[in-house]
Coordinates of C-alpha atoms in Angstrom, one line a residue:
Chain A
M105 CA 39.9 209.8 51.0
A106 CA 36.3 209.8 50.3
T107 CA 35.4 212.6 48.0
K108 CA 32.8 215.1 49.7
E109 CA 30.2 213.9 47.4
E110 CA 30.6 210.4 48.6
I111 CA 30.6 211.8 52.2
I112 CA 27.5 213.7 51.9
A113 CA 25.8 210.8 50.1
R114 CA 25.6 209.3 53.4
N115 CA 23.6 211.9 55.1
P116 CA 21.7 210.8 58.2
Y117 CA 19.9 213.9 58.5
L118 CA 18.2 213.7 54.9
P119 CA 14.6 212.3 55.4
E120 CA 12.7 210.6 52.4
L121 CA 9.2 211.0 51.4
K122 CA 6.4 208.6 52.3
E123 CA 2.8 208.5 51.5
I124 CA -0.2 208.5 54.2
N125 CA -2.6 205.7 52.8
Y126 CA -4.8 205.7 56.1
Y127 CA -5.8 208.5 58.4
K128 CA -8.2 208.2 61.4
R129 CA -9.1 210.7 64.0
E130 CA -8.2 208.6 67.3
S131 CA -9.2 211.0 69.9
P132 CA -10.2 214.6 70.5
D133 CA -6.2 215.3 70.5
S134 CA -4.8 212.6 68.5
F135 CA -4.9 210.9 65.1
T136 CA -3.5 207.6 63.7
I137 CA -1.7 207.5 60.0
R138 CA -0.4 204.7 58.0
L139 CA 2.6 205.1 56.1
K140 CA 3.3 203.2 52.7
W141 CA 6.6 202.2 54.1
K142 CA 8.3 198.9 54.4
L143 CA 10.3 199.4 57.3
N144 CA 12.2 196.8 59.2
H145 CA 12.2 197.9 62.8
G146 CA 11.6 196.6 66.3
A147 CA 8.8 197.1 68.9
G148 CA 9.5 200.2 70.7
Q149 CA 11.6 202.1 68.3
F150 CA 10.7 205.4 66.8
I151 CA 11.1 207.5 63.7
F152 CA 11.4 211.3 62.9
C153 CA 8.5 212.9 60.9
S154 CA 8.7 216.3 59.4
L155 CA 7.4 219.0 57.2
P156 CA 9.3 221.3 55.4
G157 CA 9.5 224.8 56.8
I158 CA 7.9 223.6 60.2
G159 CA 10.1 221.1 61.6
E160 CA 10.8 217.6 62.7
A161 CA 9.5 215.6 65.9
P162 CA 10.2 212.0 67.1
I163 CA 7.2 209.6 67.0
S164 CA 7.1 206.2 68.3
I165 CA 5.8 203.5 65.8
C166 CA 2.4 202.0 67.0
S167 CA 2.4 199.2 64.8
Y168 CA 4.4 196.1 64.1
S169 CA 4.0 195.1 60.5
P170 CA 6.6 194.3 57.4
E171 CA 3.9 196.3 55.2
Y172 CA 3.5 199.4 56.6
V173 CA 4.4 201.9 59.6
E174 CA 1.5 203.2 61.8
L175 CA 1.9 206.3 63.9
N176 CA -0.5 207.7 66.5
I177 CA 0.3 211.3 67.1
R178 CA -0.9 213.7 69.7
E179 CA -1.3 217.1 68.6
V180 CA 0.8 219.0 71.4
G181 CA 3.4 221.1 69.4
N182 CA 4.1 223.0 66.3
V183 CA 5.1 220.0 64.2
T184 CA 2.5 217.4 65.3
N185 CA -0.4 220.2 64.9
A186 CA 0.8 220.6 61.5
L187 CA 0.7 216.9 60.9
A188 CA -2.8 216.5 61.7
K189 CA -3.8 218.7 58.9
L190 CA -2.6 215.9 56.6
K191 CA -5.0 213.6 54.9
K192 CA -4.9 210.4 53.3
G193 CA -2.8 210.7 50.1
D194 CA -0.6 213.5 51.3
K195 CA 3.1 212.8 51.9
L196 CA 5.4 213.7 54.5
L197 CA 9.2 213.4 55.3
V198 CA 10.4 210.5 57.5
R199 CA 13.7 208.9 58.7
G200 CA 14.4 206.1 61.0
P201 CA 13.9 203.8 62.8
Y202 CA 16.0 204.8 65.8
G203 CA 16.5 203.6 69.6
T204 CA 16.2 200.4 71.4
E205 CA 13.4 198.0 71.2
Y206 CA 11.4 196.1 73.7
P207 CA 13.5 192.7 74.0
L208 CA 10.4 190.6 72.9
G209 CA 12.4 188.0 71.4
A210 CA 14.2 187.1 74.8
L211 CA 10.8 187.1 76.4
K212 CA 9.6 183.6 75.2
G213 CA 7.4 181.8 77.6
K214 CA 7.1 184.5 80.0
N215 CA 4.0 186.0 81.2
I216 CA 3.9 189.7 80.0
I217 CA 2.3 192.7 81.8
I218 CA 1.7 195.7 79.8
V219 CA 0.9 199.1 81.3
G220 CA 0.3 202.2 79.3
G221 CA -0.9 205.5 80.1
G222 CA -2.6 208.0 77.5
C223 CA -0.5 208.5 74.4
G224 CA 2.1 206.3 76.1
V225 CA -0.4 203.3 74.8
A226 CA 0.8 204.0 71.1
P227 CA 4.2 202.3 71.2
L228 CA 2.6 199.4 73.2
K229 CA 0.1 198.6 70.3
G230 CA 3.3 197.8 68.5
V231 CA 4.4 195.5 71.2
I232 CA 0.7 193.9 71.3
E233 CA 0.8 193.4 67.4
Y234 CA 4.2 191.6 67.9
I235 CA 2.9 189.4 70.5
E236 CA -0.2 188.6 68.4
R237 CA 2.0 187.6 65.6
K238 CA 3.9 185.0 67.8
R239 CA 1.0 184.5 70.2
E240 CA 2.1 181.1 71.2
K241 CA 5.5 181.9 72.1
F242 CA 4.3 183.8 75.3
G243 CA 2.3 183.1 78.5
D244 CA -0.4 185.1 80.0
V245 CA -0.4 188.4 78.4
S246 CA -2.4 191.3 80.5
L247 CA -3.1 194.7 79.3
F248 CA -3.5 197.6 81.6
F249 CA -4.6 200.9 79.9
G250 CA -5.4 204.2 81.6
F251 CA -6.8 207.3 79.8
R252 CA -8.2 210.9 81.0
T253 CA -11.8 210.1 80.0
P254 CA -13.6 207.4 77.7
E255 CA -13.5 209.9 74.6
F256 CA -9.6 210.0 75.0
A257 CA -9.1 206.3 74.9
L258 CA -7.1 205.2 71.7
F259 CA -7.3 202.2 69.5
S260 CA -11.2 201.3 70.6
E261 CA -11.4 199.0 67.3
Q262 CA -8.3 197.2 68.2
M263 CA -9.3 196.9 72.1
K264 CA -12.4 194.8 70.9
S265 CA -10.1 192.1 69.4
W266 CA -7.4 192.5 72.3
K267 CA -10.2 191.6 74.8
K268 CA -10.6 188.3 73.2
T269 CA -7.0 187.3 73.0
F270 CA -5.8 188.9 76.2
K271 CA -6.9 189.9 79.5
L272 CA -7.7 193.6 79.0
H273 CA -8.5 196.1 81.7
I274 CA -9.0 199.9 81.3
S275 CA -9.3 202.9 83.7
F276 CA -10.3 206.3 83.2
D277 CA -9.3 209.4 85.4
K278 CA -12.8 210.5 85.2
I279 CA -16.0 209.2 84.0
E280 CA -18.9 211.6 83.4
N281 CA -21.6 208.6 84.2
P282 CA -19.8 205.8 85.8
A283 CA -23.0 203.6 85.7
T284 CA -23.1 203.6 82.1
C285 CA -19.5 202.9 81.3
T286 CA -18.9 199.3 80.4
T287 CA -15.4 199.7 79.1
G288 CA -13.4 200.7 82.1
I289 CA -13.5 201.6 85.7
Q290 CA -13.0 205.1 87.2
G291 CA -9.4 205.2 88.9
F292 CA -5.9 205.1 87.9
V293 CA -4.2 202.3 86.0
T294 CA -2.2 201.5 89.3
Q295 CA -5.3 200.4 90.7
L296 CA -6.0 197.9 87.9
V297 CA -2.6 196.6 88.3
D298 CA -2.7 196.4 92.1
D299 CA -6.1 194.2 91.7
N300 CA -4.9 191.9 88.9
V301 CA -1.4 191.1 89.3
K302 CA -0.8 188.7 91.9
D303 CA 3.1 188.0 91.7
S304 CA 6.1 188.4 89.6
N305 CA 6.8 184.6 88.6
N306 CA 8.2 184.3 85.5
A307 CA 6.7 187.5 84.4
V308 CA 8.0 190.8 82.7
A309 CA 6.3 194.2 82.9
V310 CA 6.3 196.6 79.9
L311 CA 5.7 200.3 81.0
C312 CA 5.0 203.3 78.7
G313 CA 3.3 206.4 79.8
P314 CA 3.8 209.7 81.8
P315 CA 6.6 209.8 84.4
I316 CA 4.6 209.7 87.4
M317 CA 2.5 206.6 86.1
I318 CA 5.9 204.9 85.4
E319 CA 7.2 205.6 88.8
K320 CA 4.1 204.5 90.7
T321 CA 3.4 201.5 88.6
A322 CA 7.0 200.2 88.9
E323 CA 6.8 200.9 92.9
L324 CA 3.6 199.0 93.0
L325 CA 5.2 195.9 90.9
E326 CA 8.1 195.9 93.1
K327 CA 6.0 195.4 96.0
K328 CA 4.6 192.5 94.1
G329 CA 8.1 191.0 93.8
F330 CA 9.3 192.4 90.6
S331 CA 13.0 193.3 90.4
D332 CA 13.9 196.2 88.3
K333 CA 15.2 193.9 86.0
Q334 CA 11.8 192.5 85.3
I335 CA 10.5 195.8 84.1
Y336 CA 11.1 197.8 80.9
I337 CA 10.2 201.6 80.4
S338 CA 10.1 203.9 77.5
A339 CA 11.6 207.3 78.3
E340 CA 10.8 210.5 76.4
R341 CA 13.1 213.7 76.0
L342 CA 13.4 216.4 73.5
M343 CA 15.7 215.2 70.8
Y344 CA 16.9 216.5 67.4
C345 CA 19.1 214.0 65.7
G346 CA 18.3 210.5 66.8
I347 CA 21.8 209.4 66.4
G348 CA 23.6 210.6 69.5
K349 CA 25.0 213.7 68.6
C350 CA 22.8 216.6 69.4
G351 CA 23.2 215.8 73.1
R352 CA 19.6 216.9 74.0
C353 CA 17.9 213.7 75.0
M354 CA 20.9 212.8 77.7
I355 CA 19.4 211.5 81.0
H356 CA 22.7 211.3 83.4
G357 CA 25.0 210.2 80.5
K358 CA 22.7 208.2 78.6
Y359 CA 21.3 208.9 75.3
T360 CA 17.4 208.3 75.1
C361 CA 17.9 207.8 71.3
L362 CA 20.8 205.4 71.4
D363 CA 20.5 203.7 74.8
G364 CA 16.6 203.9 74.8
A365 CA 14.1 204.9 74.4
V366 CA 13.4 201.5 75.8
F367 CA 15.3 201.0 78.8
R368 CA 15.3 198.4 81.5
Y369 CA 14.2 200.0 84.6
D370 CA 17.5 199.5 86.7
E371 CA 19.2 201.5 84.1
L372 CA 17.3 204.5 84.6
K373 CA 15.8 204.2 88.1
E374 CA 18.0 206.5 90.2
H375 CA 17.7 209.2 87.0
M376 CA 13.8 210.0 86.6
D377 CA 14.1 213.4 87.1
Chain B
M42 CA 53.4 222.0 47.1
R43 CA 49.5 222.0 47.3
R44 CA 48.0 225.5 48.3
R45 CA 46.0 225.1 51.6
D46 CA 44.2 227.7 53.6
V47 CA 45.7 228.4 57.2
V48 CA 43.7 228.8 60.3
A49 CA 45.9 230.3 63.1
P50 CA 45.3 232.5 66.2
V51 CA 44.7 236.2 65.6
K52 CA 44.3 238.8 68.5
T53 CA 42.4 241.8 68.0
D54 CA 40.0 242.6 71.0
K55 CA 39.8 238.9 71.7
S56 CA 41.9 236.3 70.5
R57 CA 40.5 233.6 68.2
F58 CA 41.3 231.4 65.2
Q59 CA 40.7 232.8 61.9
R60 CA 41.4 232.2 58.3
I61 CA 44.7 234.2 57.8
E62 CA 46.3 235.8 54.4
N63 CA 49.4 237.4 56.3
P64 CA 51.5 235.4 58.5
D65 CA 52.3 238.4 60.7
D66 CA 48.8 238.3 61.8
I67 CA 49.6 235.0 63.9
W68 CA 49.8 235.5 67.6
L69 CA 51.1 232.6 69.7
D70 CA 51.6 234.4 73.1
E71 CA 48.8 232.8 75.0
N72 CA 45.8 230.4 74.4
T73 CA 43.0 232.0 72.4
D74 CA 40.1 233.2 74.3
F75 CA 37.8 231.2 71.7
P76 CA 38.1 227.5 70.9
I77 CA 38.8 226.3 67.6
K78 CA 35.6 224.2 67.5
K79 CA 33.5 226.3 65.0
F80 CA 35.8 225.4 62.0
F81 CA 34.5 221.6 62.4
F82 CA 31.3 222.2 64.3
S83 CA 30.0 224.9 62.4
N84 CA 27.7 227.8 64.0
R85 CA 25.4 227.2 61.3
E86 CA 25.2 224.0 59.1
V87 CA 22.9 223.3 56.4
L88 CA 21.8 219.7 56.8
F89 CA 19.7 219.6 53.5
E90 CA 17.7 222.0 51.3
F91 CA 13.9 221.5 50.5
S92 CA 11.6 223.2 47.8
G93 CA 8.2 222.0 48.7
N94 CA 8.5 218.2 49.6
K95 CA 11.4 217.7 47.4
V96 CA 14.8 217.7 49.6
K97 CA 18.4 217.6 48.3
N98 CA 21.7 217.7 49.9
P99 CA 23.4 221.0 50.4
S100 CA 26.7 221.9 48.4
L101 CA 29.5 222.0 50.8
E102 CA 32.2 224.4 50.3
L103 CA 35.7 222.7 51.7
K104 CA 39.1 224.1 51.7
D105 CA 42.2 222.0 52.6
T106 CA 43.3 223.7 55.8
V107 CA 46.0 223.8 58.0
Y108 CA 45.0 224.6 61.7
F109 CA 48.1 226.0 63.0
G110 CA 49.3 226.7 66.5
V111 CA 46.3 224.6 68.2
R112 CA 46.9 223.9 71.8
R113 CA 46.5 220.4 73.3
C114 CA 43.4 221.5 75.2
D115 CA 41.7 222.2 71.9
L116 CA 43.3 219.4 70.0
N117 CA 41.7 216.8 72.6
G118 CA 38.7 218.8 72.1
I119 CA 38.8 217.9 68.5
M120 CA 39.6 214.3 69.6
H121 CA 36.6 214.3 71.7
Q122 CA 34.1 215.7 68.9
D123 CA 35.6 212.7 66.7
M124 CA 34.3 210.2 69.0
V125 CA 30.8 211.9 68.9
F126 CA 30.7 212.9 65.2
L127 CA 32.6 210.2 63.4
D128 CA 31.0 207.1 65.5
D129 CA 29.4 204.3 63.6
N130 CA 26.8 206.8 62.3
P131 CA 29.2 209.6 61.1
D132 CA 28.2 213.3 60.5
P133 CA 28.8 213.9 57.0
F134 CA 29.5 217.7 57.5
Y135 CA 32.0 217.3 60.4
K136 CA 33.7 214.3 58.6
A137 CA 34.2 216.4 55.6
R138 CA 35.9 219.2 57.3
R139 CA 38.0 216.9 59.3
D140 CA 39.2 215.0 56.3
N141 CA 40.5 218.2 54.7
S142 CA 42.4 219.3 58.0
I143 CA 46.1 219.2 59.2
L144 CA 46.3 219.5 62.9
F145 CA 49.6 221.6 63.6
G146 CA 49.7 222.1 67.4
L147 CA 51.5 224.3 69.6
H148 CA 52.7 222.8 73.0
C149 CA 52.1 225.2 76.1
K150 CA 55.2 225.8 78.2
E151 CA 52.9 227.1 81.0
G152 CA 49.2 227.5 82.1
D153 CA 47.5 230.4 82.6
E154 CA 45.4 231.4 85.7
Y155 CA 42.5 229.2 85.0
C156 CA 43.8 226.1 83.0
F157 CA 44.1 222.8 84.6
C158 CA 44.9 220.3 81.6
N159 CA 47.4 218.3 83.7
S160 CA 44.6 217.2 85.6
V161 CA 42.4 215.6 82.9
G162 CA 44.8 213.2 81.3
L163 CA 44.9 214.8 77.8
K164 CA 46.3 212.6 75.0
D165 CA 48.7 213.3 72.3
F166 CA 46.4 213.9 69.4
F167 CA 47.7 215.9 66.4
D168 CA 49.3 215.6 62.9
L169 CA 52.2 217.7 63.9
M170 CA 53.1 219.7 67.1
M171 CA 55.7 222.5 67.8
Y172 CA 57.6 222.8 71.0
D173 CA 59.0 226.2 71.4
K174 CA 62.9 226.0 72.3
G175 CA 63.2 229.9 72.4
N176 CA 65.1 230.5 69.3
H177 CA 63.7 227.5 67.2
Y178 CA 60.9 225.1 67.4
L179 CA 61.0 221.2 67.4
I180 CA 58.6 219.7 65.6
E181 CA 56.9 216.1 66.1
S182 CA 54.8 214.3 63.8
G183 CA 51.6 212.3 65.2
T184 CA 50.5 210.8 62.1
E185 CA 51.3 209.6 58.8
K186 CA 49.4 212.7 57.4
G187 CA 51.7 215.0 59.3
L188 CA 54.6 213.1 58.1
V189 CA 53.5 213.6 54.5
F190 CA 53.0 217.3 55.2
L191 CA 56.5 217.9 56.7
D192 CA 57.9 216.1 53.3
E193 CA 55.7 218.4 51.0
F194 CA 56.8 221.4 52.8
K195 CA 60.5 220.1 53.8
K196 CA 62.3 223.4 52.5
F197 CA 60.9 225.0 55.7
F198 CA 62.2 222.6 58.1
E199 CA 65.6 221.2 59.0
E200 CA 66.3 217.7 60.2
T201 CA 67.8 217.6 63.6
A202 CA 69.3 215.2 66.0
E203 CA 67.9 217.2 68.9
M204 CA 65.3 215.2 71.1
I205 CA 62.1 216.4 72.4
S206 CA 62.6 215.9 76.1
D207 CA 60.2 215.1 79.3
N208 CA 60.8 218.8 80.3
D209 CA 59.6 220.1 76.5
R210 CA 56.4 218.1 77.1
K211 CA 55.7 219.3 80.5
I212 CA 53.1 222.0 81.2
K213 CA 54.2 224.2 84.2
N214 CA 52.2 226.2 86.6
N215 CA 48.9 224.2 85.8
K216 CA 45.9 224.5 88.2
K217 CA 44.5 221.1 89.9
L218 CA 40.9 219.5 89.6
S219 CA 40.5 216.7 91.6
T220 CA 38.4 214.6 89.3
T221 CA 38.0 211.0 91.2
N222 CA 35.2 211.5 93.7
I223 CA 32.7 213.7 91.6
K224 CA 30.3 210.7 91.2
Y225 CA 29.7 210.6 94.9
M226 CA 29.2 214.5 94.9
Y227 CA 25.8 214.6 93.2
G228 CA 23.8 215.3 96.2
N229 CA 26.1 217.7 97.7
E230 CA 24.6 221.0 98.7
S231 CA 27.3 223.0 97.7
W232 CA 26.1 222.7 93.9
E233 CA 23.2 224.9 95.0
D234 CA 25.9 227.4 96.2
L235 CA 27.8 227.5 93.2
A236 CA 24.8 227.6 90.7
K237 CA 23.1 230.5 92.7
T238 CA 24.9 233.2 90.8
C239 CA 24.6 231.5 87.3
L240 CA 23.1 233.6 84.7
S241 CA 22.3 230.7 82.5
C242 CA 23.9 232.6 79.8
G243 CA 25.7 229.7 77.9
A244 CA 29.1 231.5 77.7
C245 CA 30.6 228.3 79.1
N246 CA 29.2 226.1 76.3
L247 CA 30.1 228.6 73.5
L248 CA 33.5 228.6 75.1
C249 CA 34.1 225.1 75.6
P250 CA 36.2 223.2 73.1
N251 CA 33.9 220.1 73.7
C252 CA 30.4 221.1 73.7
H253 CA 28.6 220.3 70.6
C254 CA 24.9 219.9 71.6
F255 CA 22.6 221.5 68.8
T256 CA 19.3 222.5 67.8
I257 CA 17.8 221.2 64.3
Q258 CA 15.3 223.9 62.8
D259 CA 14.0 224.9 59.6
E260 CA 14.4 228.2 57.8
I261 CA 11.8 228.9 55.0
D262 CA 12.3 231.4 52.4
F263 CA 9.8 234.5 51.4
D264 CA 8.2 232.0 49.0
L265 CA 7.1 229.9 52.0
K266 CA 8.0 226.9 49.9
S267 CA 11.8 226.6 49.7
G268 CA 14.2 226.7 52.5
R269 CA 16.8 224.6 54.3
R270 CA 17.1 222.5 57.6
V271 CA 19.8 223.9 59.5
R272 CA 21.8 222.8 62.8
V273 CA 22.8 225.5 65.2
P274 CA 24.8 225.1 68.6
A275 CA 22.5 224.8 71.7
A276 CA 23.5 225.7 75.5
C277 CA 22.5 223.1 77.9
Q278 CA 22.3 226.0 80.5
S279 CA 19.5 227.5 79.0
K280 CA 16.2 226.5 80.5
G281 CA 14.5 225.6 77.0
F282 CA 17.3 223.1 76.4
T283 CA 15.0 220.3 77.6
R284 CA 11.7 221.7 77.0
V285 CA 9.2 219.3 75.3
A286 CA 6.1 220.1 73.5
G287 CA 3.3 220.6 76.1
D288 CA 5.9 222.8 78.1
H289 CA 7.3 220.2 80.2
I290 CA 11.1 221.1 81.3
F291 CA 13.1 218.2 82.4
R292 CA 16.0 220.3 83.7
E293 CA 13.9 223.2 85.2
T294 CA 16.5 224.4 88.1
R295 CA 19.7 226.1 87.3
V296 CA 21.5 224.0 89.5
S297 CA 20.4 220.8 87.7
R298 CA 21.3 222.2 84.4
F299 CA 24.9 223.4 85.9
K300 CA 25.3 219.9 87.1
H301 CA 24.6 218.5 84.0
R302 CA 27.3 220.2 82.2
I303 CA 29.9 219.4 84.9
Y304 CA 28.9 215.8 85.2
H305 CA 29.0 215.6 81.3
Q306 CA 32.4 216.9 81.2
I307 CA 33.7 214.9 84.0
Q308 CA 31.6 212.0 84.4
Y309 CA 29.0 211.0 81.7
F310 CA 31.6 211.3 78.9
K311 CA 34.0 208.9 80.3
E312 CA 31.5 206.3 81.0
R313 CA 31.1 206.3 77.4
H314 CA 34.2 207.1 75.8
N315 CA 36.9 206.4 78.5
E316 CA 38.1 209.9 78.4
I317 CA 37.3 213.0 80.6
F318 CA 35.5 215.3 78.3
C319 CA 36.7 218.4 80.0
T320 CA 40.4 219.2 78.6
G321 CA 41.0 221.6 81.3
C322 CA 41.3 224.9 79.0
G323 CA 39.7 227.0 81.8
R324 CA 37.8 229.1 79.3
C325 CA 34.4 228.3 81.0
I326 CA 35.8 230.0 84.2
R327 CA 37.7 232.9 82.4
G328 CA 34.8 233.7 80.1
C329 CA 31.9 233.3 82.9
P330 CA 30.4 236.7 83.4
V331 CA 30.1 236.0 87.0
R332 CA 33.3 234.0 87.1
I333 CA 31.9 230.6 88.7
D334 CA 34.9 228.8 89.5
W335 CA 33.8 225.1 89.6
V336 CA 37.1 223.6 89.6
K337 CA 37.9 225.3 93.0
K338 CA 34.6 224.4 94.3
I339 CA 35.0 220.5 93.5
N340 CA 38.2 220.8 95.2
E341 CA 36.7 222.4 98.0
I342 CA 34.1 219.5 98.5
K343 CA 36.6 216.9 98.0
D344 CA 38.6 218.4 101.0
G345 CA 35.4 218.3 102.9
N346 CA 34.8 221.9 103.3

């Protein structure tokens, strides 16, 4: 029998300290940080970030690199607002990675349709960086992103290079002055998908965003011939442990932390409430 | 003989499991009002301590303990919690307590007003089990650990040729729950009726031998520097259970929360672990302040009423 010291030495809740070596204000309510952390992870996985005394929050990884981990964090709760006050050189507590990944390894030769809304674009950046590394393995890659307004757009730097490699389409819910906006159209991301996706042949769609965006986009894709098995989504729930114990992220018996956060749409379609 | 603590049922205002000093305090007349789970899934578990950015594992105080007089429903509750906490990524705090336990059960002869364990397919899960034969108990060992324990304390036991009969293993006067069709009842309007009087108080979660959901939160000391991260039980019946930053609540209605608990108990856990989660102890009905009898209701829906 293991001693209690041996047992507790494998404490899955105990985080490690990592340093921020890059900090950027990304939009009025979000920031991007890069951690000095060589983490073996898949695209679409997430980690827990915390500050002692404030608490812990699950954050999706928005990069795909053997050298570092990037996070785009929206300031929406206690932990994320506190994290926003950190700067380059500061340290935070992390543990992970957790959850399923987008099955990109199995999608060789496929045309990939990536649809993201708001902060849902963050984990998709990891997907795109994965594809960039193995560009020749994939067919056509189209990106569709929707943001509230141009100032809330994420990753404007990266968008410039993505525009060269992929078919990039951007929409904004509202544009102050549509005539002068060159980056995107006024409207919803579904409109971009409707206008630009012709058929479902040899294609897989990867969606991340608010539930209503996922629902409407999936509906539209189905009209264009996509089956539920050609669509991958990322779900979001409150979670505390990340290892299938706390029970908080359960969606009709599925743990978002273990069975997701990336699900094939047919696994979750009936249970989007 | 190694000295061990004994946790056994005690009755004061309510009946519950406690560490006992005096064997006369043990009360075995009926099942306890409260389940045994808090001894393994603690009401407040320190996950780690911190001082500024430095973190360290907590010190864990463990005592070899015999859990005595535990009924089949609670024993199966422990078995189910084992499936959650001792999976591929085991919970060290739970594991440490389980490693230091001897589960010494007491087989019920008959059910009470609310329990229905015969309907949920309980398994034999114990180190030792006692069967009440009136003027003596028959003891059965279920594990190597149980056998070793019996051997260690053999002066208290007598060997016998008397067999534990099928009749001894029966629990009489048990209510029935029809679980087979629940999958197809999700859209049934009767759930609304049932949840109408629910207070979302979470007593059912607290009293359930299986419910193990929790919240992780930080406690900070007055120096605003040191503190600890703790886990405390959470109730899926409370509205905040699924509240995310930005104030979105995924199970906003009482009926959706009520159904979540029942479906987790009867269907979801079974899909994952091949066991019905609910162990039929009936405490969630007995202890419900408005006595919502979901078992009766499910049986009625089944009958088409």
